[in-house]
mmCIF file of C-alpha atoms in Angstrom:
data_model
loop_
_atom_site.group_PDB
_atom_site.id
_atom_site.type_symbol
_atom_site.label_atom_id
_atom_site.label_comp_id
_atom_site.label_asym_id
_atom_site.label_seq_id
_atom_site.Cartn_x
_atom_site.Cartn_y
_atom_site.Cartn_z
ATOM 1 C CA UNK A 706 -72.171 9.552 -35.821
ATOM 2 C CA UNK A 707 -74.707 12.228 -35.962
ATOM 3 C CA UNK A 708 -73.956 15.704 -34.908
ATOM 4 C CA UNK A 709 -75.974 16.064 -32.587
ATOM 5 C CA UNK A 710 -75.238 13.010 -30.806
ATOM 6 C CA UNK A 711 -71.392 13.672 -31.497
ATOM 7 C CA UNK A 712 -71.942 16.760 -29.238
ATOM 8 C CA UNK A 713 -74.228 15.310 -26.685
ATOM 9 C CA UNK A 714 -71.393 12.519 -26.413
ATOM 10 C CA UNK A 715 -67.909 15.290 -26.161
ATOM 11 C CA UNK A 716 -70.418 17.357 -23.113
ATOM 12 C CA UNK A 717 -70.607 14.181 -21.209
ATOM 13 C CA UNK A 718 -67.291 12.766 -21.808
ATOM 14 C CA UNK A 719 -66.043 16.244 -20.834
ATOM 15 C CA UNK A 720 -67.514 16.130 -17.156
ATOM 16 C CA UNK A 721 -66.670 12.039 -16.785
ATOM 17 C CA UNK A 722 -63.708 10.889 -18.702
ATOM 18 C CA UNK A 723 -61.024 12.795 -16.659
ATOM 19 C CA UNK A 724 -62.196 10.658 -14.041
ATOM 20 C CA UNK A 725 -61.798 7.508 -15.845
ATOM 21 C CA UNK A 726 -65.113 7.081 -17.180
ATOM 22 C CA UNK A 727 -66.575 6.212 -20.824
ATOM 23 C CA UNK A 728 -69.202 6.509 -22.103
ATOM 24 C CA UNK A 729 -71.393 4.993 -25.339
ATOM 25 C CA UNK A 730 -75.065 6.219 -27.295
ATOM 26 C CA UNK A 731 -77.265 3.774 -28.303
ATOM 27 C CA UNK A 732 -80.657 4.201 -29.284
ATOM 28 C CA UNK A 733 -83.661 2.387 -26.748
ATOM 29 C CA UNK A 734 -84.902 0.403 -29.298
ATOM 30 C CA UNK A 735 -81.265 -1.089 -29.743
ATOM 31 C CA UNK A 736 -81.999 -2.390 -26.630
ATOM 32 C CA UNK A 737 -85.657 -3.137 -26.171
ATOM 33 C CA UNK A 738 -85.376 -5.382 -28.991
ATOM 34 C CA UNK A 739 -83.820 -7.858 -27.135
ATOM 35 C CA UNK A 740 -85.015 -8.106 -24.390
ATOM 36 C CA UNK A 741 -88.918 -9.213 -23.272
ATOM 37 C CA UNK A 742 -91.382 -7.003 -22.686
ATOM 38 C CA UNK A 743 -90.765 -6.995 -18.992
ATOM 39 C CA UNK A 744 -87.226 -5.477 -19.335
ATOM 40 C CA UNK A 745 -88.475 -2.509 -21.689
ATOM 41 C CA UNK A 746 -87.218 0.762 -20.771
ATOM 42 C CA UNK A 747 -90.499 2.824 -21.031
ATOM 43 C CA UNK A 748 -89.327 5.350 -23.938
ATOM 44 C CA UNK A 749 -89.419 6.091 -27.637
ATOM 45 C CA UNK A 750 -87.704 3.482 -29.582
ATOM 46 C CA UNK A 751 -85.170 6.509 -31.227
ATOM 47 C CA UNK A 752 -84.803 8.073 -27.828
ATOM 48 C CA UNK A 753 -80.933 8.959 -27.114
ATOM 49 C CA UNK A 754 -79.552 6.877 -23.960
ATOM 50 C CA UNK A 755 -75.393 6.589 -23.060
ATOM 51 C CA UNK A 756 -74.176 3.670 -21.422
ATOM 52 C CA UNK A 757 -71.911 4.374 -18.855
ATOM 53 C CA UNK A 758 -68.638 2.429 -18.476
ATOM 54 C CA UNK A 759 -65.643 2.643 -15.828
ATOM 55 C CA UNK A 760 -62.248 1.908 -16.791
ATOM 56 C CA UNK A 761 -59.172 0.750 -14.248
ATOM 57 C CA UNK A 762 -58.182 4.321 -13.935
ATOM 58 C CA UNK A 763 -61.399 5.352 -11.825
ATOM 59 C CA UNK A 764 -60.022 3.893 -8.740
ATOM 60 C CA UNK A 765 -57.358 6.722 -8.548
ATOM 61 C CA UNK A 766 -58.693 9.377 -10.691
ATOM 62 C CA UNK A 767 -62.339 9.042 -8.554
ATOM 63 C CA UNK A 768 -62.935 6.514 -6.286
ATOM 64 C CA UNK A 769 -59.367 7.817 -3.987
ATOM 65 C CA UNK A 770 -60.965 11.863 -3.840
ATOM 66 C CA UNK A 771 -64.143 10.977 -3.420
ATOM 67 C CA UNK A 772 -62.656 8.460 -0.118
ATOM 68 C CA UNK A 773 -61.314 11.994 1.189
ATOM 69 C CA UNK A 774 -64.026 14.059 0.588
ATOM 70 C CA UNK A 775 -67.010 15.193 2.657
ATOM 71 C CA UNK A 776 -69.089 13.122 0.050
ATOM 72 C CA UNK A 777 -69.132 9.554 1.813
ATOM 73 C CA UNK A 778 -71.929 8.326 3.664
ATOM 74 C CA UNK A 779 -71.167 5.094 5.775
ATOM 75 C CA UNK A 780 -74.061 2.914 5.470
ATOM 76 C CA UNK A 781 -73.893 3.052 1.598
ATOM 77 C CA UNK A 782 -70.932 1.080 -0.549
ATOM 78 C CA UNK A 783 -68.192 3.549 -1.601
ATOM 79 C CA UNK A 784 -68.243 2.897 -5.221
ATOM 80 C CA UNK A 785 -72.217 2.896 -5.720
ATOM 81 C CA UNK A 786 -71.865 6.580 -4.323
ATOM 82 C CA UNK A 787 -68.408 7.824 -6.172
ATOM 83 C CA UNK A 788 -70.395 6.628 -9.840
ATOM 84 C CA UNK A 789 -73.848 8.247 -8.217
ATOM 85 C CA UNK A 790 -71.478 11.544 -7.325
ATOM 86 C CA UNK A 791 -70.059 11.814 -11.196
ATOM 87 C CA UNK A 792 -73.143 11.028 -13.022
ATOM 88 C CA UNK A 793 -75.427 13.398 -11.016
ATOM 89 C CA UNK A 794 -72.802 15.959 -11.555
ATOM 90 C CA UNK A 795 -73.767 15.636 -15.653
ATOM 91 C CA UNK A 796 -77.469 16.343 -14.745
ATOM 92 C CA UNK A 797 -76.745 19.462 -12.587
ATOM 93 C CA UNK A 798 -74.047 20.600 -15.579
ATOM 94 C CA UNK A 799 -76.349 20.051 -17.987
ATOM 95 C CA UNK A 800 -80.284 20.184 -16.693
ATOM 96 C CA UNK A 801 -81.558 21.348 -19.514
ATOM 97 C CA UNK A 802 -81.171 17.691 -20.933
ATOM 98 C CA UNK A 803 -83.276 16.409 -18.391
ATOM 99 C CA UNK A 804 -81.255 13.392 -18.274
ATOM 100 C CA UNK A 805 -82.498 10.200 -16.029
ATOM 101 C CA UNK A 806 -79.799 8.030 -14.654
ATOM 102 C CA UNK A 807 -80.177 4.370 -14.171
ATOM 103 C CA UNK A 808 -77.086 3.133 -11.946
ATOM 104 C CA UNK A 809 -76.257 -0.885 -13.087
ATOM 105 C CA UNK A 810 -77.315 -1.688 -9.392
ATOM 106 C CA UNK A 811 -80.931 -0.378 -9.458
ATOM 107 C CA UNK A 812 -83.891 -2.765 -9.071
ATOM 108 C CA UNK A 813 -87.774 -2.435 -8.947
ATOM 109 C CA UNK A 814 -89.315 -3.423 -6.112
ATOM 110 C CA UNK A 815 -90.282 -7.094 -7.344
ATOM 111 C CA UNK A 816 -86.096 -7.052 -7.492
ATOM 112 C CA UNK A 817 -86.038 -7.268 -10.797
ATOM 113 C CA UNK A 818 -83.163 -5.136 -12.184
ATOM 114 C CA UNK A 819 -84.147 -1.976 -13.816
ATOM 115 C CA UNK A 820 -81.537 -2.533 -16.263
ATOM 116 C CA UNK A 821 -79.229 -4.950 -18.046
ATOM 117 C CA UNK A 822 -76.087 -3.290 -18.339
ATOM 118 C CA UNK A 823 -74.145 -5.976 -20.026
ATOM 119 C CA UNK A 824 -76.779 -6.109 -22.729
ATOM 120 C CA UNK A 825 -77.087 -1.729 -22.736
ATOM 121 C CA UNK A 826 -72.952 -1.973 -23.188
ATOM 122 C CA UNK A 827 -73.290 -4.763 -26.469
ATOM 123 C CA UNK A 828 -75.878 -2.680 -28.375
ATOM 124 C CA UNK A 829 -74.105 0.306 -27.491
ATOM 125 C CA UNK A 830 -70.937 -0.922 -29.114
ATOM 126 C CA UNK A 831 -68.767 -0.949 -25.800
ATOM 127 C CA UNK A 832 -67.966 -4.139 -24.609
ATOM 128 C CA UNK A 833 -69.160 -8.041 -26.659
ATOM 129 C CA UNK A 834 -71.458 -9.525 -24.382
ATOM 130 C CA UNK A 835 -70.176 -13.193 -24.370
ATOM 131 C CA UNK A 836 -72.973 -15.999 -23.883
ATOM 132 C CA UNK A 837 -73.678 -19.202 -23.703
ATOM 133 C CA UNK A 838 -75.497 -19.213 -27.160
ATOM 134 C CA UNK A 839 -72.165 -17.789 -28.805
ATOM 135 C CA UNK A 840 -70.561 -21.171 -28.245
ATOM 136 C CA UNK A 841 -71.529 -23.755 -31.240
ATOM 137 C CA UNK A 842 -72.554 -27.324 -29.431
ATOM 138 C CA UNK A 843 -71.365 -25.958 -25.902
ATOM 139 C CA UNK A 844 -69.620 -28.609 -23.583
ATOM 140 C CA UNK A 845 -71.893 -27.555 -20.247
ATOM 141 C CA UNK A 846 -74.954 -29.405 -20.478
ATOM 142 C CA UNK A 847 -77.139 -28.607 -17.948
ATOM 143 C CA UNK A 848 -75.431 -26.542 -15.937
ATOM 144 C CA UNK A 849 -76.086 -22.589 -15.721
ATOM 145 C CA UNK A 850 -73.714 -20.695 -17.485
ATOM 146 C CA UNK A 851 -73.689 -16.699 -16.880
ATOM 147 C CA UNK A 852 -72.398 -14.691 -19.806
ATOM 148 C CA UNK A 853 -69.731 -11.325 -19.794
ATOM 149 C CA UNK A 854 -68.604 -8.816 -21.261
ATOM 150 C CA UNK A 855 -65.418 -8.070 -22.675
ATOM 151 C CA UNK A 856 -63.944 -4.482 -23.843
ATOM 152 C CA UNK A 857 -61.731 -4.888 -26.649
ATOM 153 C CA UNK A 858 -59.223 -2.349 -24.567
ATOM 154 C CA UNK A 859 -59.453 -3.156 -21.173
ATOM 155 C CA UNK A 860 -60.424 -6.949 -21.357
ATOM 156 C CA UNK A 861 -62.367 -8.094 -18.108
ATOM 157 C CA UNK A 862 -60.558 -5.035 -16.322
ATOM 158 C CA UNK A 863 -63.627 -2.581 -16.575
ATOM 159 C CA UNK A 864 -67.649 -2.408 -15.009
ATOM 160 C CA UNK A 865 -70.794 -1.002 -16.663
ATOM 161 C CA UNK A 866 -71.645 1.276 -13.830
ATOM 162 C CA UNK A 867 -75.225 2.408 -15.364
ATOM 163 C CA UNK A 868 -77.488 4.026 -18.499
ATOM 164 C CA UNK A 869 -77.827 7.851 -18.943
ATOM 165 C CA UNK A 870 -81.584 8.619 -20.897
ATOM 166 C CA UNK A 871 -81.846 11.802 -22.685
ATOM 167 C CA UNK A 872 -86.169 11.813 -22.621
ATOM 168 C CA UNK A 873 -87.276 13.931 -25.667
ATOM 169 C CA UNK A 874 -84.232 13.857 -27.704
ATOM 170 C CA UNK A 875 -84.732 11.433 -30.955
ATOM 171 C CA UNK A 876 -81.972 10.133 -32.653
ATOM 172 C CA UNK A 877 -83.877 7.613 -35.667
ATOM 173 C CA UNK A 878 -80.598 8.208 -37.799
ATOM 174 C CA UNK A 879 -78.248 7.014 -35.561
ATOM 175 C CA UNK A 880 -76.258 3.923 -36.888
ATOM 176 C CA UNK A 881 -75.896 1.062 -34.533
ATOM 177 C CA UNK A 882 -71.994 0.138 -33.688
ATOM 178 C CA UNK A 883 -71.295 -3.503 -33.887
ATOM 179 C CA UNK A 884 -68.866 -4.190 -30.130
ATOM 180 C CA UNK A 885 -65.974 -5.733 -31.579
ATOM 181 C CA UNK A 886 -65.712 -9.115 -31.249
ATOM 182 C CA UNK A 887 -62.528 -9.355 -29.455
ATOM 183 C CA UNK A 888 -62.746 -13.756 -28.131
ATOM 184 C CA UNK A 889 -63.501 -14.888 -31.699
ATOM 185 C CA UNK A 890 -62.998 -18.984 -31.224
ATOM 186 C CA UNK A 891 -64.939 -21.246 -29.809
ATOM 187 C CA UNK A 892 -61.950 -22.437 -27.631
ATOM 188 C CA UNK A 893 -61.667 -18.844 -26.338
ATOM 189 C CA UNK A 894 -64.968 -18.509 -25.847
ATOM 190 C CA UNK A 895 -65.202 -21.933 -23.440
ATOM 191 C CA UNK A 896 -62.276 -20.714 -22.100
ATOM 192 C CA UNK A 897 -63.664 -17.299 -20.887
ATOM 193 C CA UNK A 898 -66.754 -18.462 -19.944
ATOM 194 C CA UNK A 899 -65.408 -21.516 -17.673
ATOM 195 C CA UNK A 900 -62.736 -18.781 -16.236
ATOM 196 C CA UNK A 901 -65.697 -16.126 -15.535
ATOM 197 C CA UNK A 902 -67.889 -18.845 -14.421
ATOM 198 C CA UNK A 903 -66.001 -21.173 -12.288
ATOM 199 C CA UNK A 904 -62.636 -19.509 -11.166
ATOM 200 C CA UNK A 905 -63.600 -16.107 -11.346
ATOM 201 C CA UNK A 906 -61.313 -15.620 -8.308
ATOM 202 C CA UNK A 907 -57.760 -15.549 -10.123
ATOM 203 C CA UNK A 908 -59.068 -12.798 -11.861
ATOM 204 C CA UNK A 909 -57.680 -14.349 -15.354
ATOM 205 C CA UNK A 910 -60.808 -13.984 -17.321
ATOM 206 C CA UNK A 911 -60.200 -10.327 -17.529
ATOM 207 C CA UNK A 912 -57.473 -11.192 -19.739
ATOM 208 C CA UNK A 913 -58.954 -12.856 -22.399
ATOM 209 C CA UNK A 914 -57.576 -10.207 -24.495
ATOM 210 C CA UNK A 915 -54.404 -8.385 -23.589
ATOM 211 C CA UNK A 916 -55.128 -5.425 -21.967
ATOM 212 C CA UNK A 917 -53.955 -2.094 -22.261
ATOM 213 C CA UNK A 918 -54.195 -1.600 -18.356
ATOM 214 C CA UNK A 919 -55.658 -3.861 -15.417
ATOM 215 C CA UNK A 920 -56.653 -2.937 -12.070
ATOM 216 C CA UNK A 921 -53.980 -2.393 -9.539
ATOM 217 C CA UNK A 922 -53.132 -4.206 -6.593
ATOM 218 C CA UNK A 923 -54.734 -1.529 -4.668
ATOM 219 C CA UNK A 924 -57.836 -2.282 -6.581
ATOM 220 C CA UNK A 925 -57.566 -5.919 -6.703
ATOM 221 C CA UNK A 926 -57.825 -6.285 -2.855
ATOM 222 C CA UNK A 927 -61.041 -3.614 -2.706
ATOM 223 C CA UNK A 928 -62.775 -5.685 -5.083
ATOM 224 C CA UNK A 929 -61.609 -9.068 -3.700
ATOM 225 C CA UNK A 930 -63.227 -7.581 -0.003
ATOM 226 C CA UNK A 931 -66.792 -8.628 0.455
ATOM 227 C CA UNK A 932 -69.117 -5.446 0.057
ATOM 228 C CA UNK A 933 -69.676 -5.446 3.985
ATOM 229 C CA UNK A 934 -66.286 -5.583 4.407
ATOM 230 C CA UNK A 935 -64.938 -2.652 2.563
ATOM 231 C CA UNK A 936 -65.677 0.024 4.647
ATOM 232 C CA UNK A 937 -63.881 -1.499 7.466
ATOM 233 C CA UNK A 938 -60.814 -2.301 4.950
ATOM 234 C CA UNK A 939 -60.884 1.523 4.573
ATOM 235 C CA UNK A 940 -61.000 2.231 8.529
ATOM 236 C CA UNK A 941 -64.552 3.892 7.927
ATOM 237 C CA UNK A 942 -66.457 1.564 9.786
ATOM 238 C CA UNK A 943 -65.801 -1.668 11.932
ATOM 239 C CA UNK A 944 -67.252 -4.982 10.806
ATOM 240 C CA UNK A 945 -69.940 -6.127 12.318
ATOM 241 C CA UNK A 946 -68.272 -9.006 14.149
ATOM 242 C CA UNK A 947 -70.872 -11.621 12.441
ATOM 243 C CA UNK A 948 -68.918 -14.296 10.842
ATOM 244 C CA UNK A 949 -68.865 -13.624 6.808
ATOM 245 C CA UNK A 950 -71.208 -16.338 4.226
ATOM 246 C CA UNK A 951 -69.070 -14.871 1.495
ATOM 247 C CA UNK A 952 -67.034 -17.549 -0.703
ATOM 248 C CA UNK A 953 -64.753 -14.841 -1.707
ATOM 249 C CA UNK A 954 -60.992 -15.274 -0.508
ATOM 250 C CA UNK A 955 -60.352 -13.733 2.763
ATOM 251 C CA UNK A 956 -57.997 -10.449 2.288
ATOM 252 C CA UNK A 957 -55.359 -11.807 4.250
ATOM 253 C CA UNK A 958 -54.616 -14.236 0.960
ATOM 254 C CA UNK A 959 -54.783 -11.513 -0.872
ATOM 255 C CA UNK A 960 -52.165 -8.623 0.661
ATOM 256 C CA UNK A 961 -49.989 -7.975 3.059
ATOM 257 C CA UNK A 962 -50.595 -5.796 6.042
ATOM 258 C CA UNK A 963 -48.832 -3.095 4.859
ATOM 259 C CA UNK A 964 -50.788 -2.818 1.486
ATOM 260 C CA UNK A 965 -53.941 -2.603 3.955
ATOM 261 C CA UNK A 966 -52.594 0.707 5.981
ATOM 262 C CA UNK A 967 -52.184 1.993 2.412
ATOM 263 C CA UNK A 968 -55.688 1.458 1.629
ATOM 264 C CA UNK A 969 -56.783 3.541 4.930
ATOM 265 C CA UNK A 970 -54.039 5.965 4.420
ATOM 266 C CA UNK A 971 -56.489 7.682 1.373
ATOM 267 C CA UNK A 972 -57.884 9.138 4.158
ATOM 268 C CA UNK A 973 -55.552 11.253 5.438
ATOM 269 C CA UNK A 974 -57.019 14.116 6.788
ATOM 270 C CA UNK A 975 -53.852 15.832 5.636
ATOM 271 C CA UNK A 976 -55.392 15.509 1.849
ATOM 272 C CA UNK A 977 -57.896 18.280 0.585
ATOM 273 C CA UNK A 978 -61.194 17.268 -0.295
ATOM 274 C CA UNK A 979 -60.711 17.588 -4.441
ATOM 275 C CA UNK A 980 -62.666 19.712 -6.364
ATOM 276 C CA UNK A 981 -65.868 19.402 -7.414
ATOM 277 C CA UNK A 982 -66.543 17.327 -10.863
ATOM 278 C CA UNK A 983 -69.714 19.740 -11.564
ATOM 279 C CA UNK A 984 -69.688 23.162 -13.184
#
């Protein structure tokens, strides 16, 4: 890796990994190259971006202080706002980088999304971005069959949570990193993509590699709870009382009542706000 990037890379890891971030350079041209014209980021092909990567220990080493902070803001989804928090604490730490963020859930207003994380984490070298295409003479015929990503650490058990761009820093020389390809067969492959496609419920896709940690329990019902849902799981807000469209299970199949009072119970307000992530 070049030096320069090398040290870009340790400044930002510095400010997110203790909170159970990673993160990954790839050049914009990496990218752009696959994608059509449409889905371009508007830079220099050898201009220096990061993708941006959360790992299973986020939920406690982030998400849970930022729940008893000041930070929250009710009509917005916890975790869009924790990642938000962390990565515009890199552009205050560092603003003479002039780094633009890109969160995973941003969109144009046509709603197109204005970026593809799962294809910003393959080029990067993160996380094997599993497709249809990577299955020889694939068994689905005409149905639609959505692709995913897989960390060789962490499995299924991670989420690209958005792109940092460094605008004005060039890095031609920077060699690409190949994502390991951690699902090599074509069994495995079906396999995932049937278990990510059609029973992405039992969560087992995540482990088409043995991971080195999964999400807890803790985790497992937050991200189980339909988005609307969550802050009323958390006894921020109360549900709207409109009966839910969602397919997703219901958290009473999920948990037990007493795992949901330890959900709200982040919120003590015998906790201290932590301290800030930023300089």
């Amino acid at each position: 890796m070049e030096p320069r990037v090398a040290e870009l890379k340790q400044k930002i890891e510095g400010t997110l990994c203790p909170f159970g971030f990673e993160v990954y350079p790839f050049q914009v041209a990496w990218y752009n190259e696959l994608l059509p014209p449409a889905f371009h980021l508007p830079f220099p092909g050898p201009t220096l971006a990061f993708v941006v990567l959360s790992t299973p220990a986020m939920f406690d080493r982030a998400l849970k202080p930022f729940l008893k902070s000041c930070h929250l803001q009710t009509l917005r989804d916890p975790v869009d706002q924790c990642v938000s928090y962390h990565l515009k604490s890199v552009t205050e730490k560092f603003p003479e980088l002039h780094i633009e963020v890109i969160a995973d859930y941003e969109v144009h207003p046509n709603r197109r999304p204005k970026i593809l994380a799962q294809t910003a984490a393959h080029v990067a070298g993160a996380a094997y971005y599993y497709q249809r295409q990577d299955v020889d003479a694939d068994p689905w015929g005409t149905q639609h069959i959505a692709g995913v990503c897989i960390h060789p650490r962490f499995g299924g058990w991670f989420a690209i949570r958005g792109v940092m761009l460094l605008p004005g820093i060039e890095v031609p020389n920077l060699l690409p990193r190949k994502p390991p390809d951690c699902v090599p067969t074509r069994a495995a492959r079906i396999t995932l993509l049937e278990g990510f496609n059609f029973h992405w419920r039992d969560w087992t896709y995540r482990d088409a590699v043995t991971p080195e940690e999964r999400y807890s329990e803790e985790q497992k019902i937050y991200f189980s709870t339909p988005p609307a849902q969550r802050l009323a799981l958390l006894g921020l807000a109360q549900p709207s009382g409109h009966p839910s469209t969602t397919s997703e299970h219901p958290l009473s199949l999920l948990t037990k009542p007493q795992d949901s009072r330890r959900l709200r119970s982040w919120l003590s307000p015998s906790v201290s706000p932590p301290a800030s992530p930023g300089p």
